[in-house]
Coordinates of C-alpha atoms and ligand atoms in Angstrom, one line a residue:
Chain T
M26 CA 0.0 0.0 0.0
L27 CA 1.7 3.1 -1.3
L28 CA 1.9 6.4 0.5
P29 CA 1.0 9.3 -1.7
K30 CA 3.9 11.5 -2.8
F31 CA 4.9 14.5 -0.5
D32 CA 7.9 16.7 0.3
F33 CA 9.5 15.9 3.6
H34 CA 10.6 18.4 6.2
E35 CA 12.4 17.7 9.3
P36 CA 12.8 20.9 11.4
T37 CA 14.7 20.7 14.7
T38 CA 13.1 23.5 16.5
V39 CA 9.5 24.5 17.1
A40 CA 10.1 27.9 15.6
E41 CA 11.3 26.3 12.4
A42 CA 8.3 23.9 12.3
C43 CA 6.0 26.9 12.7
Q44 CA 7.6 28.8 9.9
I45 CA 7.2 25.8 7.6
I46 CA 3.6 25.2 8.3
A47 CA 2.8 28.9 8.2
E48 CA 4.1 28.9 4.6
Y49 CA 2.3 25.7 3.4
R50 CA -0.8 26.0 5.6
E51 CA -3.6 23.6 4.5
K52 CA -0.9 21.9 2.2
A53 CA 1.0 20.8 5.2
G54 CA 0.5 17.8 7.5
I55 CA 2.3 17.4 10.8
L56 CA 3.9 14.0 11.3
A57 CA 4.5 13.0 15.1
G58 CA 4.3 9.3 15.8
G59 CA 2.7 8.5 12.4
T60 CA 0.4 5.8 13.7
D61 CA -2.7 7.6 12.7
L62 CA -1.5 10.0 10.1
L63 CA 0.3 7.5 7.8
V64 CA -2.5 5.1 8.0
A65 CA -4.9 7.8 6.9
M66 CA -2.5 8.8 4.1
K67 CA -2.2 5.1 3.0
K68 CA -6.1 5.0 2.9
K69 CA -5.9 8.1 0.7
Q70 CA -8.2 9.8 3.2
I71 CA -5.7 12.7 3.4
S72 CA -2.6 13.6 1.1
P73 CA -0.7 16.5 2.4
Q74 CA 1.8 17.9 -0.2
H75 CA 4.2 18.6 2.6
L76 CA 4.9 16.5 5.6
V77 CA 6.5 18.2 8.6
S78 CA 8.1 15.7 10.9
I79 CA 8.3 17.0 14.5
G80 CA 9.7 13.8 15.8
R81 CA 13.4 15.2 16.1
I82 CA 12.5 18.3 18.0
D83 CA 13.9 17.7 21.5
E84 CA 11.8 20.3 23.3
L85 CA 8.8 18.4 22.4
R86 CA 9.8 15.1 24.0
K87 CA 10.3 16.4 27.6
L88 CA 8.4 15.6 30.6
D89 CA 8.6 18.2 33.5
S90 CA 6.9 18.1 36.7
S91 CA 9.2 20.6 38.6
S92 CA 6.6 23.4 38.7
G93 CA 3.8 21.6 40.6
M94 CA 2.3 21.3 37.2
L95 CA 3.0 18.4 34.8
K96 CA 4.0 19.5 31.4
I97 CA 4.2 16.9 28.7
G98 CA 5.8 17.6 25.3
A99 CA 3.5 16.7 22.4
C100 CA 5.9 14.1 21.2
F101 CA 6.2 12.2 24.5
T102 CA 5.5 8.7 23.5
V103 CA 2.4 6.7 24.7
A104 CA 4.9 4.0 25.9
D105 CA 6.9 6.5 27.9
T106 CA 3.6 7.8 29.4
A107 CA 2.5 4.3 30.4
A108 CA 6.0 3.7 31.9
S109 CA 6.4 7.0 33.7
E110 CA 6.5 6.8 37.5
V111 CA 5.6 10.4 38.1
I112 CA 2.4 9.9 35.8
G113 CA 1.6 6.7 37.4
K114 CA 1.8 8.2 41.0
K115 CA -0.3 11.3 40.5
W116 CA -2.2 10.8 37.3
G117 CA -3.1 7.1 37.4
A118 CA -6.0 7.4 35.0
L119 CA -3.7 8.9 32.3
R120 CA -1.4 5.9 32.7
A121 CA -4.4 3.5 32.4
G122 CA -5.4 5.1 29.2
A123 CA -1.7 5.0 27.9
R124 CA -1.6 1.3 28.8
A125 CA -4.9 0.5 27.1
L126 CA -3.9 2.1 23.7
G127 CA -3.0 0.0 20.7
S128 CA -0.2 -2.6 21.0
P129 CA 3.4 -2.4 22.3
Q130 CA 4.7 -1.4 18.9
I131 CA 2.0 1.3 18.4
R132 CA 2.6 2.8 21.9
N133 CA 6.4 2.9 21.1
L134 CA 5.6 5.3 18.1
A135 CA 2.4 6.9 19.0
T136 CA 2.6 10.3 20.8
I137 CA 0.4 12.0 23.5
G138 CA -0.1 15.1 21.2
G139 CA -1.0 12.9 18.3
N140 CA -3.6 11.1 20.2
L141 CA -5.2 14.5 20.9
V142 CA -5.0 16.1 17.4
S143 CA -6.5 12.9 15.8
A144 CA -9.6 14.0 17.6
S145 CA -11.3 10.6 17.9
S146 CA -13.8 10.0 20.6
A147 CA -12.6 6.4 20.8
A148 CA -9.1 7.6 21.6
D149 CA -7.6 6.5 25.0
L150 CA -5.9 9.6 26.2
P151 CA -8.4 12.6 25.8
G152 CA -10.8 11.2 28.5
S153 CA -8.5 11.1 31.5
L154 CA -6.9 14.3 30.5
I155 CA -10.2 16.2 30.2
S156 CA -11.1 14.7 33.6
Y157 CA -7.9 16.2 35.1
G158 CA -8.8 19.6 33.5
A159 CA -5.8 19.4 31.2
R160 CA -4.9 22.4 28.8
V161 CA -3.1 22.1 25.5
V162 CA -0.5 24.7 24.3
L163 CA -1.0 25.9 20.6
T164 CA 2.0 27.6 19.1
S165 CA 2.4 29.4 15.8
T166 CA 5.0 31.9 14.5
S167 CA 3.1 34.9 15.9
K168 CA 1.4 33.5 19.2
T169 CA 1.1 31.0 21.8
R170 CA -2.3 30.1 23.3
V171 CA -3.5 27.9 26.0
V172 CA -6.7 26.0 25.5
P173 CA -8.7 23.9 28.0
L174 CA -8.9 20.4 26.5
D175 CA -12.5 20.2 27.0
Q176 CA -12.8 23.2 24.5
F177 CA -10.3 21.8 22.0
F178 CA -12.3 19.2 20.3
L179 CA -15.0 20.6 17.9
G180 CA -16.2 17.3 16.3
S181 CA -15.1 14.0 14.9
R182 CA -11.5 14.8 13.5
R183 CA -11.9 18.5 14.1
T184 CA -10.2 20.6 16.7
E185 CA -9.5 24.2 17.7
I186 CA -6.1 23.9 16.0
G187 CA -5.3 26.5 13.2
Y188 CA -3.4 25.7 10.0
D189 CA -0.5 27.6 11.3
E190 CA -0.4 26.0 14.8
I191 CA 1.3 23.1 16.3
L192 CA 0.2 21.5 19.6
T193 CA 3.4 21.7 21.6
E194 CA 2.5 20.8 25.0
I195 CA -0.1 19.4 27.5
Q196 CA -0.3 21.0 31.0
I197 CA -2.0 19.2 33.8
D198 CA -2.4 20.8 37.3
E199 CA -1.4 18.6 40.2
P200 CA -4.8 17.3 41.5
P201 CA -5.8 18.9 44.9
P202 CA -5.6 16.8 48.1
Y203 CA -8.2 14.0 48.5
S204 CA -8.6 13.6 44.6
G205 CA -8.6 10.4 42.6
A206 CA -9.4 9.3 39.1
G207 CA -10.2 6.2 37.1
Y208 CA -10.1 5.3 33.5
I209 CA -11.5 2.2 31.7
S210 CA -11.9 1.6 28.2
L211 CA -13.8 -1.4 26.7
G212 CA -12.9 -3.1 23.5
I213 CA -13.6 -6.5 22.1
R214 CA -10.0 -7.6 22.6
A215 CA -7.4 -6.4 25.1
S216 CA -5.0 -5.1 22.5
Q217 CA -5.0 -3.4 19.1
D218 CA -8.5 -2.5 19.2
I219 CA -10.8 0.5 18.6
K220 CA -12.9 0.9 21.8
I221 CA -16.5 0.5 22.3
V222 CA -16.9 2.7 25.2
N223 CA -14.4 4.6 27.4
V224 CA -15.0 6.5 30.6
A225 CA -12.8 8.6 32.9
S226 CA -14.0 9.8 36.2
F227 CA -12.3 12.2 38.5
I228 CA -13.5 13.3 42.1
T229 CA -12.2 15.6 44.9
L230 CA -13.4 15.0 48.4
D231 CA -13.3 17.3 51.3
S232 CA -10.6 16.6 54.0
S233 CA -12.9 14.4 56.1
G234 CA -13.5 12.2 52.9
K235 CA -17.3 12.5 53.5
T236 CA -18.4 14.9 50.7
I237 CA -17.6 15.1 47.1
R238 CA -16.4 18.6 46.3
N239 CA -15.9 18.3 42.6
A240 CA -16.6 15.7 39.9
R241 CA -15.8 15.3 36.3
I242 CA -16.9 12.5 34.3
V243 CA -15.9 12.1 30.6
L244 CA -17.5 9.6 28.2
G245 CA -15.9 8.4 24.9
C246 CA -17.3 6.6 21.9
V247 CA -20.9 8.0 22.6
G248 CA -20.7 11.1 20.4
P249 CA -18.5 12.8 17.9
T250 CA -16.3 14.0 20.7
H251 CA -15.6 13.0 24.3
L252 CA -18.6 14.3 26.3
R253 CA -18.9 15.5 29.9
A254 CA -21.7 13.7 31.8
A255 CA -22.9 17.1 33.2
S256 CA -25.9 15.8 35.1
A257 CA -24.0 12.9 36.5
E258 CA -21.3 15.4 37.9
K259 CA -23.9 17.7 39.2
L260 CA -25.6 14.8 41.1
L261 CA -22.3 13.9 42.7
I262 CA -21.2 17.3 44.1
G263 CA -22.2 17.8 47.6
E264 CA -23.1 14.1 48.2
G265 CA -21.1 11.6 50.3
P266 CA -19.2 9.1 48.1
S267 CA -20.9 5.6 48.2
E268 CA -21.7 2.7 45.9
A269 CA -25.3 3.9 46.0
V270 CA -24.6 7.4 45.0
F271 CA -22.3 6.1 42.2
A272 CA -25.0 3.9 40.9
K273 CA -27.3 7.0 40.7
A274 CA -24.5 8.9 38.8
A275 CA -24.2 6.0 36.5
E276 CA -27.8 6.2 35.6
A277 CA -27.4 9.9 35.0
A278 CA -24.4 9.4 32.9
I279 CA -26.5 7.0 30.7
R280 CA -29.0 9.8 30.0
D281 CA -26.1 12.2 29.3
S282 CA -24.7 10.0 26.6
A283 CA -26.0 9.9 23.0
P284 CA -24.5 6.8 21.2
R285 CA -25.3 6.0 17.8
G286 CA -26.5 2.5 17.0
A287 CA -24.7 -0.5 15.5
R288 CA -25.2 0.7 11.9
Y289 CA -22.6 3.4 12.5
S290 CA -20.6 1.8 15.2
R291 CA -19.0 -1.2 16.7
A292 CA -22.0 -1.9 19.2
S293 CA -25.5 -1.2 19.5
A294 CA -26.6 2.0 21.2
G295 CA -28.2 -0.1 24.0
Y296 CA -25.1 -2.0 24.8
K297 CA -23.1 1.1 24.8
R298 CA -25.5 2.8 27.1
A299 CA -25.4 0.0 29.5
M300 CA -21.7 0.0 29.4
V301 CA -21.5 3.8 29.9
G302 CA -23.3 3.2 33.2
E303 CA -21.3 0.2 34.3
L304 CA -18.0 2.0 33.4
T305 CA -18.9 5.1 35.2
R306 CA -19.8 3.1 38.4
R307 CA -16.5 1.3 38.2
T308 CA -14.3 4.3 37.4
L309 CA -15.9 6.3 40.2
G310 CA -15.1 3.4 42.5
I311 CA -11.4 3.6 41.4
A312 CA -11.5 7.4 41.9
W313 CA -12.9 7.1 45.3
K314 CA -10.3 4.5 46.5
E315 CA -7.4 6.7 45.2
A316 CA -8.8 9.8 46.8
L317 CA -8.7 8.1 50.2
E318 CA -5.1 7.0 49.8
Chain K
M18 CA 13.0 14.0 -4.5
K19 CA 15.3 11.4 -3.0
K20 CA 17.4 12.2 0.0
I21 CA 20.4 10.3 1.4
I22 CA 20.1 8.7 4.8
R23 CA 22.6 6.9 7.0
L24 CA 21.5 4.1 9.3
T25 CA 22.9 0.9 11.0
V26 CA 21.0 -2.4 10.2
N27 CA 22.1 -5.4 11.9
N28 CA 25.3 -3.8 13.0
E29 CA 26.2 -2.7 9.4
E30 CA 26.3 0.9 8.4
H31 CA 24.4 1.9 5.3
Q32 CA 24.1 5.0 3.2
L33 CA 21.0 4.9 1.0
A34 CA 19.0 7.2 -1.1
V35 CA 15.3 7.0 -0.4
E36 CA 12.0 8.6 -1.4
P37 CA 10.1 10.6 1.2
N38 CA 7.1 8.3 0.8
Q39 CA 9.1 5.1 1.3
T40 CA 8.5 3.1 4.4
L41 CA 11.3 1.7 6.5
L42 CA 9.7 -1.8 5.7
D43 CA 9.9 -1.1 1.8
M44 CA 13.5 0.1 2.3
L45 CA 14.6 -3.0 4.3
R46 CA 13.0 -5.4 1.8
D47 CA 13.6 -3.7 -1.6
Q48 CA 16.8 -1.9 -1.1
L49 CA 18.6 -4.1 1.5
G50 CA 17.0 -7.3 0.4
L51 CA 16.1 -8.1 4.1
T52 CA 12.8 -9.9 3.6
G53 CA 12.5 -11.2 7.0
A54 CA 10.2 -8.3 8.1
K55 CA 6.9 -9.1 6.4
K56 CA 4.4 -7.2 4.7
G57 CA 1.1 -8.1 6.2
C58 CA -1.6 -5.5 6.8
E59 CA 0.7 -2.4 6.1
M60 CA -1.6 -0.6 8.6
G61 CA 0.1 -1.1 11.9
E62 CA -2.2 -3.9 13.0
C63 CA -0.6 -7.3 12.5
G64 CA 3.0 -6.8 13.6
A65 CA 4.4 -8.9 10.8
C66 CA 6.7 -6.0 10.0
T67 CA 8.1 -5.5 13.4
V68 CA 11.7 -4.5 13.8
I69 CA 13.7 -3.2 16.6
M70 CA 14.6 0.5 16.3
D71 CA 17.0 2.0 18.9
G72 CA 16.1 -0.8 21.4
I73 CA 12.3 -0.7 20.9
T74 CA 10.0 -2.6 18.7
V75 CA 8.1 -0.6 15.9
N76 CA 5.8 -1.5 13.0
S77 CA 8.3 -0.7 10.1
C78 CA 5.3 -0.1 7.9
L79 CA 4.4 2.9 9.9
V80 CA 7.8 4.4 9.9
L81 CA 9.2 6.5 7.1
A82 CA 12.7 5.5 5.8
M83 CA 13.7 9.1 6.5
Q84 CA 12.5 8.8 10.1
A85 CA 15.0 5.9 10.5
N86 CA 17.9 8.2 9.6
G87 CA 20.7 7.8 12.1
K88 CA 18.9 4.9 13.9
R89 CA 20.0 1.5 14.8
I90 CA 17.7 -1.2 13.3
T91 CA 17.6 -4.9 14.0
T92 CA 15.8 -7.3 11.8
I93 CA 15.4 -11.0 12.2
E94 CA 18.4 -11.4 10.0
G95 CA 20.5 -9.8 12.6
L96 CA 19.9 -12.3 15.3
E97 CA 22.0 -15.3 14.1
T98 CA 25.6 -15.3 15.1
E99 CA 28.6 -17.5 14.2
Q100 CA 27.3 -19.7 17.0
G101 CA 24.2 -20.3 15.1
L102 CA 20.5 -19.3 15.6
H103 CA 19.6 -17.2 18.5
P104 CA 18.1 -19.1 21.5
I105 CA 14.7 -17.7 20.8
Q106 CA 14.9 -18.8 17.2
K107 CA 15.8 -22.3 18.4
A108 CA 13.2 -22.4 20.9
F109 CA 10.6 -21.5 18.2
I110 CA 11.7 -24.5 16.2
E111 CA 11.9 -26.9 19.0
K112 CA 8.5 -25.9 20.6
G113 CA 6.7 -26.0 17.2
A114 CA 5.9 -22.4 17.4
I115 CA 6.1 -21.8 13.7
Q116 CA 3.6 -23.0 11.3
C117 CA 3.4 -20.8 8.1
G118 CA 6.1 -18.5 9.6
F119 CA 4.6 -15.3 8.5
C120 CA 4.4 -13.8 11.9
T121 CA 7.6 -15.5 13.3
S122 CA 10.1 -12.7 12.7
G123 CA 7.9 -10.1 14.4
M124 CA 7.1 -12.5 17.2
I125 CA 10.8 -13.3 17.8
L126 CA 11.8 -9.7 17.7
S127 CA 9.0 -8.7 20.3
A128 CA 10.1 -11.6 22.5
K129 CA 13.7 -10.5 22.3
V130 CA 13.0 -7.0 23.5
L131 CA 11.0 -8.4 26.3
L132 CA 13.6 -10.9 27.5
D133 CA 16.4 -8.3 27.1
K134 CA 14.6 -6.2 29.7
N135 CA 12.8 -8.8 31.7
P136 CA 14.7 -12.3 31.5
K137 CA 12.1 -14.0 33.6
P138 CA 8.7 -12.7 32.5
T139 CA 5.4 -14.2 33.6
E140 CA 3.0 -15.7 31.1
E141 CA 0.9 -12.6 31.3
E142 CA 3.9 -10.4 30.6
I143 CA 4.8 -12.6 27.6
R144 CA 1.3 -12.4 26.3
S145 CA 1.0 -8.7 26.7
A146 CA 4.5 -8.2 25.0
L147 CA 3.3 -10.2 22.0
S148 CA -0.1 -8.7 21.9
G149 CA 0.9 -6.5 18.8
N150 CA 1.8 -9.6 16.9
L151 CA -1.0 -11.5 15.3
C152 CA -0.7 -15.2 14.3
R153 CA -3.2 -16.9 12.2
C154 CA -1.9 -20.4 12.6
T155 CA -0.6 -21.5 16.1
G156 CA -3.2 -20.3 18.4
Y157 CA -0.4 -18.6 20.3
Q158 CA 0.0 -21.3 23.0
K159 CA 3.2 -22.8 21.4
I160 CA 4.6 -19.3 20.9
V161 CA 4.1 -18.5 24.6
E162 CA 5.7 -21.8 25.5
A163 CA 8.6 -21.2 23.4
V164 CA 9.3 -17.8 24.9
Q165 CA 8.8 -19.3 28.3
S166 CA 11.4 -22.1 27.6
V167 CA 14.0 -19.5 26.7
S168 CA 13.4 -17.6 29.9
E169 CA 13.7 -20.7 31.9
D170 CA 16.9 -21.7 30.1
D171 CA 18.7 -18.7 31.5
V172 CA 20.5 -17.6 28.6
G173 CA 21.5 -14.3 30.0
P174 CA 25.0 -12.9 29.6
A175 CA 26.0 -13.9 33.1
R176 CA 25.3 -17.6 32.4
Q177 CA 27.0 -17.5 29.1
E178 CA 30.3 -16.5 30.5
S179 CA 30.5 -19.2 33.2
Ligands
LIG24 S1 2.5 -4.9 8.1 FE1 3.1 -3.5 9.5 S2 1.7 -4.0 11.2 FE2 1.0 -5.3 9.6
LIG25 S1 2.7 -19.2 12.0 FE1 1.5 -18.6 10.6 S2 0.9 -16.6 11.2 FE2 1.9 -17.3 12.9

């Protein structure tokens, strides 16, 4: 299966990369890990005339948690995300997502930035990142802007990113004390699978552990983008954490979701709804346990 | 337009002129004649094209030759030494882990990276390390047994010296 022809650019700095895409605009494609982009090009879904590889830009591969905030370079790989101790310790739901993604070979190539820019609601990293309140940094020759991740996705395969912008960094604040998060994605097989439903839940308790102060629940594969389960979140805030409350939140999350049926998707709408409920309940349980640790 | 890249394949340095849209897989097979890496799906799904690049496994159908510039690549052809086949290769033969053989090079390279890092993996760790390599023939059981037998044999460098 041949790749369409293109000119290849391999800048070594972000500034240089921005200049190249500012020049070619919609004719340019940005190559990070290539696990989505090259497949789409082989299928002739897209054929950029200029491919700008950002894989050799060192500043995009870093992981920095020195400022109380986690800053992840866009080209940090999914395998490194899954293996990172810092991420595992404070952002366990992100690690769970990274571990669930693709296969070992895919995780070695795929990047965290690429998983976001691909803008698929079946992707494994956006859910937990949104639940942690992550932001993305978009850089162009003229400006840098920071966009909350839950405003970044505009639709299936559509994002806030302009033709002249590169997603350079993901920022996540350290979760407040008594917080926890869980992520589960359900596929037909354990590996190399596009997911049927994925759910990320994040909660913050008060210092007594008796009241939920904040909750964010993010549902994947049940709409064109990841969705916040707004009524489930509202229901949880102010309540005491318990299996019974989580079961009610799960019911609310089912109502918040809008899956399409099997004609368009990998599972029937009814099955997806049921799984939204179950995964919401389970991820809230994981989040609760982590919040008490 | 072709560009010149330099890379090390199986400990040999090469300088090659490659097209931008040429994959590492095509370069290995067509320009270097290393046909051990197989062309299966070409979409990153089957793992038949697995090679080791700078110590990690990748699907060479999803890597541009130009992205491999400056890298160290190991293909299945690089595993055999003067002493003969690599212990994992021997184990695959002995345990009947090869039927048609199409998945074998990828399987063995994935197993090698696992055993280099973790010489005594559990069955679950083996299955997860091989989860990006599909096999249509064996049902995986014998492949897992072959990898297990190598880890039990203790072929680590410490043993080899003694
Ligand atoms: S040929 Fe590369 S993964 Fe199938
Ligand atoms: S032996 Fe035939 S595909 Fe594995």
